């Protein structure tokens, strides 16, 4: 098992500057990062898996040693399949803590060899999330600075704020 690879899992609907900040710091710690998008048929995301991959690829085009992947089912089973024993998550405000703690403990219950590691988000992104950004963008709120410009454009297209060319 390669201990220097980490899986950074999430919904990434869409990738935000908060995610990007975690990635930038993680690549200085790990030799390789796998950004793993959960394909959850029970959720109705705004962006398709393909669109999310495209936005992540575009945002992280300057980074080497980043793999973008899609998974279904239990995260720890996926980690074993990928031969990785580190799950990386970003931690924001206090409200994240309980959910992340629950998830980490559940993951640990399922597989004690897979470790959850957290990076505290930069204070600039403490209170932002993909969900709140989508909500703001859907009613024409200016979300520039919270997401990469490319993603901002895609959100505007989705919400009909610009013509889809
Ligand atoms: O970006 P998100 O929505 O906070 O990411 C949540 C994610 C994808 C990391 C989490 O829902 C997940 O790992 N789902 C897969 C199912 C699983 O293993 N859940 C944890 C134990 S119940």
Coordinates of N, CA and C and ligand atoms in Angstrom, one line a residue:
X1 N 0.8 -1.2 0.0 CA 0.0 0.0 0.0 C 0.9 1.3 0.0
X2 N 0.6 2.2 -0.9 CA 1.4 3.4 -1.0 C 0.8 4.4 0.0
X3 N 1.6 4.7 1.1 CA 1.1 5.6 2.1 C 1.2 7.1 1.7
X4 N 1.8 7.4 0.6 CA 1.9 8.8 0.2 C 0.9 9.2 -0.8
X5 N -0.1 8.3 -1.0 CA -1.2 8.7 -1.9 C -2.4 9.0 -1.0
X6 N -3.2 10.0 -1.3 CA -4.4 10.3 -0.5 C -5.6 10.4 -1.5
X7 N -6.7 9.9 -1.0 CA -7.9 10.1 -1.7 C -8.6 11.3 -1.2
X8 N -9.0 12.2 -2.0 CA -9.8 13.4 -1.6 C -11.2 13.2 -2.2
X9 N -12.1 12.7 -1.4 CA -13.4 12.3 -1.9 C -14.4 13.5 -1.7
X10 N -15.4 13.5 -2.6 CA -16.5 14.5 -2.4 C -17.5 14.5 -3.5
X11 N -18.4 15.4 -3.4 CA -19.4 15.5 -4.5 C -19.0 16.5 -5.6
X12 N -18.3 17.5 -5.2 CA -17.7 18.5 -6.1 C -18.7 19.0 -7.1
X13 N -19.8 19.5 -6.6 CA -20.9 19.9 -7.4 C -21.2 21.4 -7.2
X14 N -20.3 22.3 -7.7 CA -19.1 22.1 -8.4 C -17.8 22.2 -7.5
X15 N -16.7 22.1 -8.0 CA -15.4 22.4 -7.3 C -15.4 23.9 -7.0
X16 N -15.0 24.2 -5.7 CA -14.9 25.6 -5.3 C -13.5 26.0 -5.0
X17 N -13.3 27.3 -4.7 CA -11.9 27.7 -4.3 C -11.5 27.1 -2.9
X18 N -12.5 26.7 -2.1 CA -12.2 26.0 -0.9 C -11.6 24.7 -1.2
X19 N -12.2 23.9 -2.1 CA -11.6 22.6 -2.5 C -10.2 22.8 -3.0
X20 N -10.0 23.9 -3.9 CA -8.8 24.1 -4.5 C -7.7 24.4 -3.5
X21 N -8.1 25.2 -2.5 CA -7.1 25.5 -1.4 C -6.6 24.2 -0.7
X22 N -7.5 23.3 -0.5 CA -7.2 22.0 0.2 C -6.2 21.2 -0.8
X23 N -6.5 21.2 -2.1 CA -5.7 20.5 -3.0 C -4.3 21.1 -3.0
X24 N -4.2 22.4 -3.1 CA -2.9 23.1 -3.2 C -2.0 22.7 -2.0
X25 N -2.7 22.6 -0.8 CA -1.9 22.2 0.4 C -1.6 20.8 0.4
X26 N -2.5 20.0 -0.1 CA -2.3 18.5 0.0 C -1.2 18.0 -0.9
X27 N -1.1 18.7 -2.0 CA 0.0 18.2 -3.0 C 1.4 18.4 -2.4
X28 N 1.5 19.3 -1.4 CA 2.8 19.5 -0.7 C 3.0 18.4 0.4
X29 N 2.0 17.7 0.7 CA 2.1 16.7 1.7 C 2.2 15.3 1.1
X30 N 1.3 15.1 0.1 CA 1.3 13.7 -0.5 C 1.9 13.7 -1.9
X31 N 2.5 12.5 -2.2 CA 3.1 12.4 -3.6 C 2.0 12.4 -4.7
X32 N 0.9 11.8 -4.3 CA -0.2 11.7 -5.3 C -1.5 11.9 -4.6
X33 N -2.4 12.6 -5.4 CA -3.8 12.8 -4.8 C -4.8 12.2 -5.8
X34 N -5.7 11.5 -5.3 CA -6.8 11.0 -6.2 C -8.1 11.8 -5.8
X35 N -8.6 12.6 -6.7 CA -9.8 13.3 -6.4 C -10.9 12.4 -6.9
X36 N -11.7 12.0 -5.9 CA -12.7 10.9 -6.2 C -14.1 11.5 -6.0
X37 N -14.8 11.5 -7.1 CA -16.2 12.1 -7.1 C -17.2 10.9 -6.9
X38 N -18.0 11.2 -5.9 CA -19.0 10.2 -5.6 C -20.2 10.2 -6.6
X39 N -20.4 9.1 -7.2 CA -21.6 9.0 -8.1 C -22.7 8.4 -7.3
X40 N -23.6 9.3 -6.8 CA -24.7 8.9 -5.9 C -26.0 9.0 -6.6
X41 N -26.6 7.9 -7.1 CA -27.8 8.0 -7.8 C -29.0 8.5 -7.0
X42 N -28.8 8.6 -5.7 CA -29.9 9.1 -4.8 C -29.9 10.6 -4.8
X43 N -28.8 11.2 -5.2 CA -28.8 12.7 -5.2 C -29.0 13.2 -6.6
X44 N -29.6 14.4 -6.7 CA -29.7 15.0 -8.0 C -28.8 16.2 -8.1
X45 N -27.6 16.0 -8.6 CA -26.6 17.1 -8.6 C -27.0 18.1 -9.7
X46 N -26.4 19.3 -9.6 CA -26.6 20.3 -10.6 C -25.8 19.9 -11.9
X47 N -24.6 19.5 -11.7 CA -23.7 19.1 -12.8 C -23.6 17.6 -12.9
X48 N -23.5 17.2 -14.2 CA -23.3 15.7 -14.4 C -21.9 15.4 -14.0
X49 N -21.6 14.1 -13.9 CA -20.3 13.6 -13.5 C -19.3 14.2 -14.6
X50 N -19.7 14.1 -15.8 CA -18.8 14.6 -16.9 C -18.5 16.0 -16.7
X51 N -19.5 16.8 -16.4 CA -19.3 18.3 -16.3 C -18.4 18.5 -15.0
X52 N -18.6 17.8 -14.0 CA -17.8 18.0 -12.8 C -16.3 17.6 -13.0
X53 N -16.1 16.5 -13.8 CA -14.8 16.1 -14.1 C -14.1 17.2 -15.0
X54 N -14.9 17.7 -15.9 CA -14.3 18.8 -16.8 C -13.9 20.0 -16.0
X55 N -14.7 20.4 -15.1 CA -14.4 21.6 -14.2 C -13.2 21.3 -13.4
X56 N -13.1 20.1 -12.8 CA -11.9 19.8 -12.0 C -10.7 19.8 -12.8
X57 N -10.8 19.1 -14.0 CA -9.6 19.0 -14.9 C -9.1 20.4 -15.2
X58 N -10.1 21.3 -15.6 CA -9.7 22.6 -16.0 C -9.1 23.4 -14.8
X59 N -9.6 23.3 -13.7 CA -9.2 24.0 -12.5 C -7.8 23.5 -12.1
X60 N -7.5 22.2 -12.2 CA -6.3 21.6 -11.7 C -5.3 21.3 -12.8
X61 N -5.5 22.0 -14.0 CA -4.7 21.6 -15.1 C -3.2 21.8 -14.9
X62 N -2.8 22.7 -13.9 CA -1.3 22.9 -13.7 C -0.7 21.9 -12.7
X63 N -1.5 21.1 -12.2 CA -1.0 20.1 -11.2 C -0.7 18.8 -11.8
X64 N 0.5 18.3 -11.5 CA 0.9 16.9 -11.9 C 0.4 16.0 -10.7
X65 N 0.5 14.7 -11.0 CA 0.2 13.7 -9.9 C -1.2 13.9 -9.3
X66 N -2.1 14.3 -10.1 CA -3.5 14.3 -9.6 C -4.3 13.4 -10.5
X67 N -5.0 12.5 -9.9 CA -5.9 11.6 -10.7 C -7.3 12.0 -10.4
X68 N -8.1 12.0 -11.4 CA -9.6 12.3 -11.1 C -10.3 11.0 -11.4
X69 N -11.1 10.6 -10.4 CA -11.8 9.3 -10.6 C -13.2 9.4 -10.1
X70 N -14.0 8.4 -10.4 CA -15.4 8.4 -9.9 C -15.6 7.1 -9.1
X71 N -16.4 7.2 -8.0 CA -16.6 6.0 -7.3 C -18.1 5.9 -6.9
X72 N -18.5 4.7 -6.5 CA -19.8 4.4 -6.0 C -19.7 3.5 -4.8
X73 N -20.7 3.5 -4.0 CA -20.6 2.6 -2.8 C -19.8 3.2 -1.7
X74 N -19.3 2.2 -0.9 CA -18.5 2.6 0.4 C -17.2 3.2 0.0
X75 N -16.9 4.3 0.6 CA -15.6 4.9 0.4 C -14.4 4.1 0.8
X76 N -14.5 3.4 1.9 CA -13.3 2.6 2.4 C -13.1 1.4 1.4
X77 N -14.2 0.9 0.9 CA -14.0 -0.3 -0.1 C -13.3 0.2 -1.3
X78 N -13.7 1.4 -1.7 CA -13.1 2.0 -2.9 C -11.6 2.3 -2.6
X79 N -11.3 2.8 -1.4 CA -9.9 3.1 -1.0 C -9.0 1.8 -1.1
X80 N -9.6 0.7 -0.6 CA -8.9 -0.6 -0.7 C -8.6 -1.0 -2.1
X81 N -9.7 -0.8 -2.9 CA -9.5 -1.1 -4.4 C -8.4 -0.3 -5.0
X82 N -8.3 0.9 -4.6 CA -7.3 1.8 -5.1 C -5.9 1.6 -4.5
X83 N -5.9 0.7 -3.4 CA -4.7 0.5 -2.7 C -4.2 1.7 -2.0
X84 N -5.1 2.5 -1.4 CA -4.7 3.7 -0.7 C -5.3 3.7 0.7
X85 N -4.5 4.1 1.7 CA -5.0 4.1 3.1 C -5.2 5.4 3.7
X86 N -5.3 6.5 3.0 CA -5.5 7.8 3.5 C -6.7 8.5 2.8
X87 N -7.6 8.9 3.6 CA -8.7 9.7 3.1 C -8.6 11.1 3.6
X88 N -8.5 12.1 2.7 CA -8.3 13.5 3.1 C -9.7 14.2 2.9
X89 N -9.9 15.0 4.0 CA -11.1 15.9 3.9 C -10.8 17.3 4.4
X90 N -11.5 18.2 3.9 CA -11.3 19.6 4.4 C -12.3 19.9 5.5
X91 N -11.8 20.6 6.5 CA -12.7 21.0 7.6 C -13.0 22.5 7.6
X92 N -14.3 22.8 7.6 CA -14.6 24.2 7.7 C -15.1 24.6 9.0
X93 N -16.2 25.3 9.1 CA -16.7 25.8 10.3 C -17.2 24.6 11.2
X94 N -17.5 25.0 12.5 CA -17.9 24.0 13.5 C -18.9 23.0 13.0
X95 N -19.8 23.5 12.1 CA -21.0 22.7 11.6 C -20.5 21.5 10.9
X96 N -19.3 21.6 10.2 CA -18.7 20.5 9.5 C -18.3 19.4 10.5
X97 N -17.9 19.8 11.7 CA -17.1 18.9 12.5 C -17.9 17.6 12.8
X98 N -19.2 17.8 13.2 CA -20.0 16.6 13.6 C -20.2 15.6 12.5
X99 N -20.5 16.2 11.3 CA -20.7 15.3 10.2 C -19.4 14.6 9.8
X100 N -18.3 15.3 9.8 CA -17.0 14.7 9.4 C -16.6 13.7 10.5
X101 N -16.9 14.0 11.7 CA -16.5 13.1 12.8 C -17.3 11.7 12.7
X102 N -18.6 11.9 12.4 CA -19.5 10.7 12.2 C -19.0 9.9 11.0
X103 N -18.6 10.6 10.0 CA -18.2 9.9 8.7 C -16.9 9.2 9.0
X104 N -16.0 9.9 9.6 CA -14.6 9.3 9.9 C -14.8 8.1 10.8
X105 N -15.7 8.2 11.8 CA -15.8 7.0 12.7 C -16.5 5.8 12.0
X106 N -17.4 6.1 11.1 CA -18.1 5.1 10.4 C -17.1 4.4 9.4
X107 N -16.3 5.2 8.8 CA -15.3 4.7 7.9 C -14.3 3.8 8.7
X108 N -14.0 4.3 9.9 CA -13.0 3.5 10.7 C -13.6 2.2 11.2
X109 N -15.0 2.3 11.5 CA -15.7 1.0 11.9 C -15.6 0.0 10.7
X110 N -15.7 0.5 9.5 CA -15.7 -0.5 8.4 C -14.3 -0.9 8.0
X111 N -13.3 -0.1 8.3 CA -11.9 -0.5 7.9 C -10.9 0.3 8.8
X112 N -10.3 -0.4 9.7 CA -9.4 0.3 10.6 C -8.0 0.6 10.0
X113 N -7.8 0.1 8.8 CA -6.5 0.4 8.2 C -6.6 1.7 7.3
X114 N -7.7 2.2 7.1 CA -7.9 3.4 6.3 C -8.0 4.6 7.3
X115 N -7.1 5.6 7.2 CA -7.1 6.7 8.1 C -7.7 7.9 7.5
X116 N -8.5 8.7 8.3 CA -9.0 9.9 7.8 C -8.2 11.1 8.3
X117 N -7.8 11.9 7.4 CA -6.9 13.0 7.7 C -7.6 14.3 7.3
X118 N -7.5 15.4 8.1 CA -8.2 16.6 7.9 C -7.3 17.8 7.7
X119 N -7.6 18.6 6.7 CA -6.9 19.9 6.6 C -7.9 21.0 6.9
X120 N -7.5 21.9 7.8 CA -8.5 22.9 8.1 C -8.5 23.9 6.9
X121 N -9.6 24.3 6.5 CA -9.7 25.2 5.4 C -9.2 26.6 5.7
X122 N -8.8 27.3 4.7 CA -8.3 28.6 4.9 C -9.5 29.5 5.4
X123 N -9.3 30.5 6.2 CA -10.4 31.3 6.8 C -11.3 31.9 5.7
X124 N -10.7 32.1 4.6 CA -11.4 32.8 3.5 C -12.6 31.9 3.0
X125 N -12.5 30.6 3.2 CA -13.5 29.7 2.7 C -14.3 29.1 3.8
X126 N -14.1 29.6 5.0 CA -14.7 29.0 6.2 C -16.2 28.8 6.1
X127 N -16.9 29.7 5.5 CA -18.4 29.6 5.5 C -18.9 29.4 4.1
X128 N -18.1 29.0 3.2 CA -18.6 28.7 1.8 C -18.7 27.2 1.6
X129 N -19.6 26.9 0.7 CA -19.8 25.5 0.3 C -20.4 25.5 -1.1
X130 N -20.3 24.4 -1.8 CA -20.9 24.3 -3.1 C -22.3 24.6 -3.0
X131 N -23.0 24.2 -2.0 CA -24.5 24.4 -1.9 C -24.8 25.8 -1.8
X132 N -24.2 26.6 -0.9 CA -24.5 28.0 -0.7 C -24.1 28.8 -1.9
X133 N -23.0 28.4 -2.6 CA -22.6 29.1 -3.8 C -23.6 28.9 -4.9
X134 N -24.2 27.6 -5.0 CA -25.2 27.4 -6.0 C -26.4 28.2 -5.7
X135 N -26.8 28.2 -4.5 CA -28.0 29.0 -4.1 C -27.8 30.5 -4.5
X136 N -26.7 31.0 -4.2 CA -26.4 32.4 -4.5 C -26.4 32.6 -6.0
X137 N -25.7 31.7 -6.7 CA -25.6 31.9 -8.2 C -27.0 31.7 -8.9
X138 N -27.9 30.9 -8.3 CA -29.2 30.6 -8.9 C -30.0 31.9 -8.9
X139 N -29.8 32.8 -8.0 CA -30.6 34.0 -8.0 C -29.8 35.2 -8.4
X140 N -28.7 34.9 -9.1 CA -27.9 36.0 -9.7 C -26.9 36.7 -8.8
X141 N -26.6 36.1 -7.7 CA -25.6 36.6 -6.7 C -24.2 36.5 -7.3
X142 N -23.3 37.5 -7.0 CA -22.0 37.5 -7.5 C -21.1 36.5 -6.7
X143 N -20.7 35.4 -7.3 CA -19.9 34.4 -6.6 C -18.5 34.4 -7.1
X144 N -18.1 35.4 -7.8 CA -16.7 35.5 -8.3 C -15.8 35.6 -7.1
X145 N -14.7 34.9 -7.2 CA -13.8 34.8 -6.0 C -14.0 33.6 -5.1
X146 N -15.2 33.0 -5.2 CA -15.5 31.9 -4.4 C -15.3 30.6 -5.2
X147 N -15.4 30.7 -6.5 CA -15.1 29.5 -7.4 C -14.2 29.9 -8.5
X148 N -13.5 29.0 -9.1 CA -12.6 29.4 -10.2 C -13.5 30.0 -11.3
X149 N -12.9 30.9 -12.1 CA -13.6 31.7 -13.1 C -14.3 30.8 -14.1
X150 N -13.7 29.7 -14.5 CA -14.3 28.7 -15.4 C -15.6 28.1 -14.8
X151 N -15.5 27.8 -13.5 CA -16.7 27.3 -12.8 C -17.8 28.3 -12.7
X152 N -17.4 29.6 -12.5 CA -18.3 30.7 -12.4 C -19.1 30.8 -13.7
X153 N -18.4 30.6 -14.8 CA -19.0 30.7 -16.2 C -20.0 29.5 -16.3
X154 N -19.6 28.4 -15.9 CA -20.5 27.2 -16.0 C -21.8 27.4 -15.2
X155 N -21.6 28.0 -14.0 CA -22.8 28.2 -13.1 C -23.7 29.2 -13.8
X156 N -23.1 30.2 -14.4 CA -24.0 31.2 -15.1 C -24.7 30.6 -16.2
X157 N -24.0 29.7 -17.0 CA -24.7 29.0 -18.1 C -25.9 28.2 -17.5
X158 N -25.6 27.4 -16.4 CA -26.6 26.6 -15.9 C -27.9 27.3 -15.5
X159 N -27.6 28.5 -14.9 CA -28.7 29.3 -14.3 C -29.3 30.3 -15.3
X160 N -28.8 30.1 -16.6 CA -29.3 31.0 -17.7 C -28.9 32.4 -17.6
X161 N -27.8 32.7 -16.9 CA -27.4 34.1 -16.8 C -26.6 34.6 -18.0
X162 N -26.1 33.6 -18.8 CA -25.4 34.0 -20.0 C -25.9 33.0 -21.1
X163 N -25.8 33.4 -22.3 CA -26.2 32.6 -23.4 C -25.2 31.4 -23.6
X164 N -25.8 30.2 -23.7 CA -25.0 29.0 -23.9 C -24.5 28.9 -25.3
X165 N -23.2 29.1 -25.5 CA -22.7 29.1 -26.9 C -22.3 27.7 -27.4
Ligands
LIG1 O1 -18.6 16.6 -0.8 P1 -19.4 15.8 0.2 O2 -20.8 15.7 -0.3 O3 -19.3 16.3 1.6 O4 -18.7 14.3 0.2 C1 -19.3 13.3 0.9 C2 -18.6 11.9 0.6 C3 -18.7 11.7 -0.9 C4 -17.2 12.0 1.0 C5 -19.4 10.9 1.4 O5 -20.8 11.0 1.2 C6 -19.0 9.4 1.1 O6 -17.9 9.0 1.3 N1 -19.9 8.7 0.5 C7 -19.7 7.3 0.1 C8 -20.5 6.3 1.1 C9 -19.7 6.2 2.3 O7 -18.7 5.4 2.4 N2 -20.1 6.9 3.4 C10 -19.3 7.0 4.7 C11 -19.7 5.9 5.6 S1 -21.4 5.7 5.9

